[in-house]
PDB file of C-alpha atoms in Angstrom:
ATOM      1  CA  MET A   9      91.311 100.659 143.112  1.00 43.00           C
ATOM      2  CA  SER A  10      95.062 100.434 142.644  1.00 48.00           C
ATOM      3  CA  ASN A  11      97.733 103.021 143.233  1.00 49.00           C
ATOM      4  CA  LEU A  12      98.759 102.857 139.580  1.00 50.00           C
ATOM      5  CA  PRO A  13      98.615 105.973 137.410  1.00 59.00           C
ATOM      6  CA  GLU A  14      95.224 106.578 135.835  1.00 77.00           C
ATOM      7  CA  ALA A  15      96.403 108.919 133.069  1.00 89.00           C
ATOM      8  CA  GLY A  16      99.072 108.843 130.413  1.00 96.00           C
ATOM      9  CA  ARG A  17      99.827 110.103 126.910  1.00 97.00           C
ATOM     10  CA  LEU A  18      99.753 108.715 123.401  1.00 98.00           C
ATOM     11  CA  HIS A  19     103.448 108.466 122.571  1.00 98.00           C
ATOM     12  CA  LYS A  20     103.468 106.925 119.065  1.00 98.00           C
ATOM     13  CA  ILE A  21     101.032 105.894 116.317  1.00 98.00           C
ATOM     14  CA  TRP A  22     101.730 103.309 113.601  1.00 97.00           C
ATOM     15  CA  ILE A  23      99.648 102.253 110.624  1.00 97.00           C
ATOM     16  CA  LYS A  24     100.168  98.895 108.924  1.00 93.00           C
ATOM     17  CA  ARG A  25      99.082  99.240 105.276  1.00 90.00           C
ATOM     18  CA  PHE A  26      98.965  95.500 104.590  1.00 88.00           C
ATOM     19  CA  ARG A  27      99.056  92.318 106.656  1.00 82.00           C
ATOM     20  CA  THR A  28     102.817  91.712 106.804  1.00 82.00           C
ATOM     21  CA  GLY A  29     103.757  95.241 105.827  1.00 84.00           C
ATOM     22  CA  PRO A  30     105.889  97.813 107.611  1.00 90.00           C
ATOM     23  CA  MET A  31     104.602  99.838 110.539  1.00 94.00           C
ATOM     24  CA  ASP A  32     104.423 103.420 109.264  1.00 96.00           C
ATOM     25  CA  PRO A  33     104.803 106.071 111.988  1.00 97.00           C
ATOM     26  CA  VAL A  34     102.333 108.965 111.828  1.00 98.00           C
ATOM     27  CA  GLU A  35     101.723 111.990 114.045  1.00 98.00           C
ATOM     28  CA  SER A  36      97.940 111.744 113.811  1.00 98.00           C
ATOM     29  CA  ALA A  37      95.305 109.269 112.682  1.00 98.00           C
ATOM     30  CA  THR A  38      91.588 108.615 112.769  1.00 98.00           C
ATOM     31  CA  LEU A  39      89.928 105.884 114.791  1.00 98.00           C
ATOM     32  CA  ILE A  40      86.662 104.677 113.245  1.00 98.00           C
ATOM     33  CA  ALA A  41      83.920 103.268 115.505  1.00 98.00           C
ATOM     34  CA  ASP A  42      83.448  99.503 115.099  1.00 97.00           C
ATOM     35  CA  ARG A  43      86.271  99.390 112.517  1.00 97.00           C
ATOM     36  CA  GLY A  44      89.674 100.469 113.830  1.00 96.00           C
ATOM     37  CA  LEU A  45      92.430 102.726 112.618  1.00 96.00           C
ATOM     38  CA  ALA A  46      91.769 104.360 109.233  1.00 97.00           C
ATOM     39  CA  GLY A  47      94.193 103.024 106.622  1.00 95.00           C
ATOM     40  CA  ASN A  48      95.271 100.063 108.764  1.00 94.00           C
ATOM     41  CA  ALA A  49      95.192  96.531 107.330  1.00 91.00           C
ATOM     42  CA  ASN A  50      93.202  95.109 110.249  1.00 83.00           C
ATOM     43  CA  GLN A  51      89.613  96.386 110.271  1.00 86.00           C
ATOM     44  CA  GLY A  52      86.557  95.252 112.208  1.00 87.00           C
ATOM     45  CA  GLY A  53      86.273  92.259 114.498  1.00 88.00           C
ATOM     46  CA  ARG A  54      87.360  92.269 118.123  1.00 90.00           C
ATOM     47  CA  ARG A  55      90.953  93.269 117.428  1.00 92.00           C
ATOM     48  CA  GLN A  56      90.386  96.659 115.800  1.00 96.00           C
ATOM     49  CA  VAL A  57      93.396  98.401 117.317  1.00 97.00           C
ATOM     50  CA  THR A  58      96.402  97.199 119.330  1.00 96.00           C
ATOM     51  CA  LEU A  59      98.228  99.043 122.113  1.00 98.00           C
ATOM     52  CA  ILE A  60     101.481  98.622 124.017  1.00 97.00           C
ATOM     53  CA  GLU A  61     103.031 100.621 126.825  1.00 96.00           C
ATOM     54  CA  TRP A  62     106.372 102.422 126.738  1.00 97.00           C
ATOM     55  CA  GLU A  63     107.483 101.454 130.240  1.00 97.00           C
ATOM     56  CA  THR A  64     106.936  97.738 129.661  1.00 96.00           C
ATOM     57  CA  TRP A  65     108.767  97.892 126.332  1.00 96.00           C
ATOM     58  CA  GLN A  66     111.754  99.609 127.964  1.00 97.00           C
ATOM     59  CA  ALA A  67     111.848  97.023 130.760  1.00 96.00           C
ATOM     60  CA  MET A  68     111.925  94.197 128.199  1.00 95.00           C
ATOM     61  CA  MET A  69     114.731  95.906 126.288  1.00 95.00           C
ATOM     62  CA  GLN A  70     116.794  96.129 129.487  1.00 96.00           C
ATOM     63  CA  GLU A  71     116.153  92.463 130.274  1.00 95.00           C
ATOM     64  CA  LEU A  72     117.136  91.426 126.746  1.00 95.00           C
ATOM     65  CA  GLU A  73     120.109  93.825 126.760  1.00 95.00           C
ATOM     66  CA  THR A  74     119.142  95.350 123.435  1.00 95.00           C
ATOM     67  CA  GLN A  75     117.337  98.385 122.006  1.00 95.00           C
ATOM     68  CA  LEU A  76     114.664  97.618 119.447  1.00 95.00           C
ATOM     69  CA  ASP A  77     112.260 100.240 118.215  1.00 95.00           C
ATOM     70  CA  PRO A  78     108.818  99.730 119.799  1.00 95.00           C
ATOM     71  CA  SER A  79     107.369  99.422 116.275  1.00 94.00           C
ATOM     72  CA  THR A  80     108.940  95.946 116.300  1.00 93.00           C
ATOM     73  CA  ARG A  81     105.896  94.869 118.360  1.00 93.00           C
ATOM     74  CA  ARG A  82     103.657  95.779 115.407  1.00 93.00           C
ATOM     75  CA  ALA A  83     101.053  97.482 117.612  1.00 95.00           C
ATOM     76  CA  ASN A  84      99.146 100.563 116.462  1.00 97.00           C
ATOM     77  CA  LEU A  85      99.435 102.749 119.548  1.00 98.00           C
ATOM     78  CA  LEU A  86     102.175 103.238 122.149  1.00 98.00           C
ATOM     79  CA  LEU A  87     101.026 104.722 125.461  1.00 98.00           C
ATOM     80  CA  LYS A  88     103.333 106.257 128.026  1.00 97.00           C
ATOM     81  CA  GLY A  89     102.430 106.535 131.703  1.00 96.00           C
ATOM     82  CA  LEU A  90      99.328 104.319 131.698  1.00 96.00           C
ATOM     83  CA  PRO A  91      99.612 100.615 132.624  1.00 95.00           C
ATOM     84  CA  LEU A  92      97.639  98.226 130.418  1.00 96.00           C
ATOM     85  CA  ALA A  93      97.994  94.979 132.401  1.00 95.00           C
ATOM     86  CA  GLU A  94      94.775  93.347 133.578  1.00 96.00           C
ATOM     87  CA  SER A  95      92.656  95.920 131.738  1.00 96.00           C
ATOM     88  CA  ARG A  96      90.227  93.555 129.940  1.00 97.00           C
ATOM     89  CA  GLY A  97      86.761  95.104 129.879  1.00 97.00           C
ATOM     90  CA  ARG A  98      87.951  98.608 130.801  1.00 97.00           C
ATOM     91  CA  ARG A  99      87.165 101.672 128.709  1.00 98.00           C
ATOM     92  CA  LEU A 100      90.005 103.951 127.701  1.00 98.00           C
ATOM     93  CA  ALA A 101      89.519 107.565 126.653  1.00 98.00           C
ATOM     94  CA  LEU A 102      92.198 108.534 124.148  1.00 98.00           C
ATOM     95  CA  GLY A 103      91.800 112.134 123.099  1.00 96.00           C
ATOM     96  CA  PRO A 104      88.159 112.374 121.955  1.00 97.00           C
ATOM     97  CA  THR A 105      87.874 108.626 121.297  1.00 98.00           C
ATOM     98  CA  ILE A 106      86.844 105.718 123.523  1.00 98.00           C
ATOM     99  CA  LEU A 107      88.289 102.204 123.275  1.00 98.00           C
ATOM    100  CA  LEU A 108      87.061  99.028 124.950  1.00 98.00           C
ATOM    101  CA  ILE A 109      89.964  96.768 125.932  1.00 98.00           C
ATOM    102  CA  GLY A 110      89.159  93.256 124.734  1.00 97.00           C
ATOM    103  CA  GLY A 111      92.130  91.459 126.208  1.00 97.00           C
ATOM    104  CA  GLU A 112      95.807  90.677 126.096  1.00 95.00           C
ATOM    105  CA  THR A 113      97.618  90.497 122.754  1.00 93.00           C
ATOM    106  CA  ARG A 114      99.653  87.304 122.601  1.00 89.00           C
ATOM    107  CA  PRO A 115     103.038  87.531 120.867  1.00 88.00           C
ATOM    108  CA  CYS A 116     103.476  85.551 117.663  1.00 84.00           C
ATOM    109  CA  GLN A 117     106.497  83.887 116.087  1.00 82.00           C
ATOM    110  CA  ARG A 118     107.357  87.155 114.310  1.00 86.00           C
ATOM    111  CA  MET A 119     108.548  88.513 117.660  1.00 90.00           C
ATOM    112  CA  GLU A 120     111.094  85.709 117.932  1.00 88.00           C
ATOM    113  CA  GLU A 121     112.188  86.378 114.365  1.00 88.00           C
ATOM    114  CA  ALA A 122     112.684  90.046 115.241  1.00 90.00           C
ATOM    115  CA  TYR A 123     114.934  89.221 118.213  1.00 92.00           C
ATOM    116  CA  PRO A 124     115.683  85.929 120.008  1.00 92.00           C
ATOM    117  CA  GLY A 125     113.949  85.887 123.387  1.00 93.00           C
ATOM    118  CA  LEU A 126     111.515  88.731 122.616  1.00 94.00           C
ATOM    119  CA  ARG A 127     108.487  86.440 122.295  1.00 92.00           C
ATOM    120  CA  ALA A 128     109.260  84.732 125.624  1.00 93.00           C
ATOM    121  CA  ALA A 129     109.750  88.117 127.313  1.00 93.00           C
ATOM    122  CA  MET A 130     106.228  89.104 126.235  1.00 93.00           C
ATOM    123  CA  GLN A 131     104.503  85.908 127.390  1.00 91.00           C
ATOM    124  CA  THR A 132     103.636  87.020 130.935  1.00 89.00           C
ATOM    125  CA  GLY A 133     102.142  90.055 132.620  1.00 91.00           C
ATOM    126  CA  TRP A 134     100.349  91.422 129.550  1.00 95.00           C
ATOM    127  CA  ARG A 135     103.731  92.569 128.210  1.00 95.00           C
ATOM    128  CA  GLY A 136     102.648  91.984 124.615  1.00 95.00           C
ATOM    129  CA  GLY A 137     100.033  94.721 124.964  1.00 96.00           C
ATOM    130  CA  VAL A 138      96.278  94.709 124.474  1.00 98.00           C
ATOM    131  CA  PHE A 139      93.700  94.741 121.700  1.00 97.00           C
ATOM    132  CA  ALA A 140      90.638  96.959 121.681  1.00 98.00           C
ATOM    133  CA  GLN A 141      87.442  97.851 119.895  1.00 97.00           C
ATOM    134  CA  VAL A 142      86.676 101.444 118.969  1.00 98.00           C
ATOM    135  CA  LEU A 143      83.468 102.509 120.729  1.00 98.00           C
ATOM    136  CA  ARG A 144      83.689 106.195 119.747  1.00 98.00           C
ATOM    137  CA  GLY A 145      85.844 107.231 116.839  1.00 98.00           C
ATOM    138  CA  GLY A 146      87.615 110.473 116.089  1.00 98.00           C
ATOM    139  CA  PRO A 147      91.045 111.966 115.497  1.00 98.00           C
ATOM    140  CA  VAL A 148      94.021 111.075 117.692  1.00 98.00           C
ATOM    141  CA  ARG A 149      97.416 112.746 117.831  1.00 98.00           C
ATOM    142  CA  VAL A 150     100.731 111.987 119.445  1.00 98.00           C
ATOM    143  CA  GLY A 151     100.586 113.694 122.843  1.00 98.00           C
ATOM    144  CA  ASP A 152      96.853 113.114 123.410  1.00 98.00           C
ATOM    145  CA  LEU A 153      95.822 112.356 126.982  1.00 97.00           C
ATOM    146  CA  SER A 154      94.829 108.757 127.775  1.00 97.00           C
ATOM    147  CA  THR A 155      92.705 107.995 130.840  1.00 97.00           C
ATOM    148  CA  TRP A 156      90.690 105.090 132.198  1.00 96.00           C
ATOM    149  CA  LEU A 157      86.957 105.782 132.403  1.00 96.00           C
ATOM    150  CA  ALA A 158      84.963 104.783 135.474  1.00 90.00           C
ATOM    151  CA  ASP A 159      83.364 101.366 135.232  1.00 74.00           C
TER     152      ASP A 159
END
């Protein structure tokens, strides 16, 4: 086991209504088992919900000497206080829900369009976040506790 924190909080939630659409911030949402985030454009498959971490985003902003809103990443959930790197195969309890981390989310060209150098900054160390499947659905709210479940 590592000395990294094992608990954090859900800091932000975004819903993308259509494929290239805006990321709409919400205070609460519903995760649906085997589907994803209710109302989100991406449903089903392995990439049902995407997550990034606040601390990594802030570090990238310092490196790039800019301040972009974390919604620029186009992830659904922003966690604070819980590292996501190297978490493939781990189960994450988020409020009453459980997510299975499927792997690292690779940054696309849209990140470079958002800010020069952002895509390259995300290329290593899982800095682009993770994707997950919803094992147990339910409501989630900003401020909900997030913890890793025992393997």
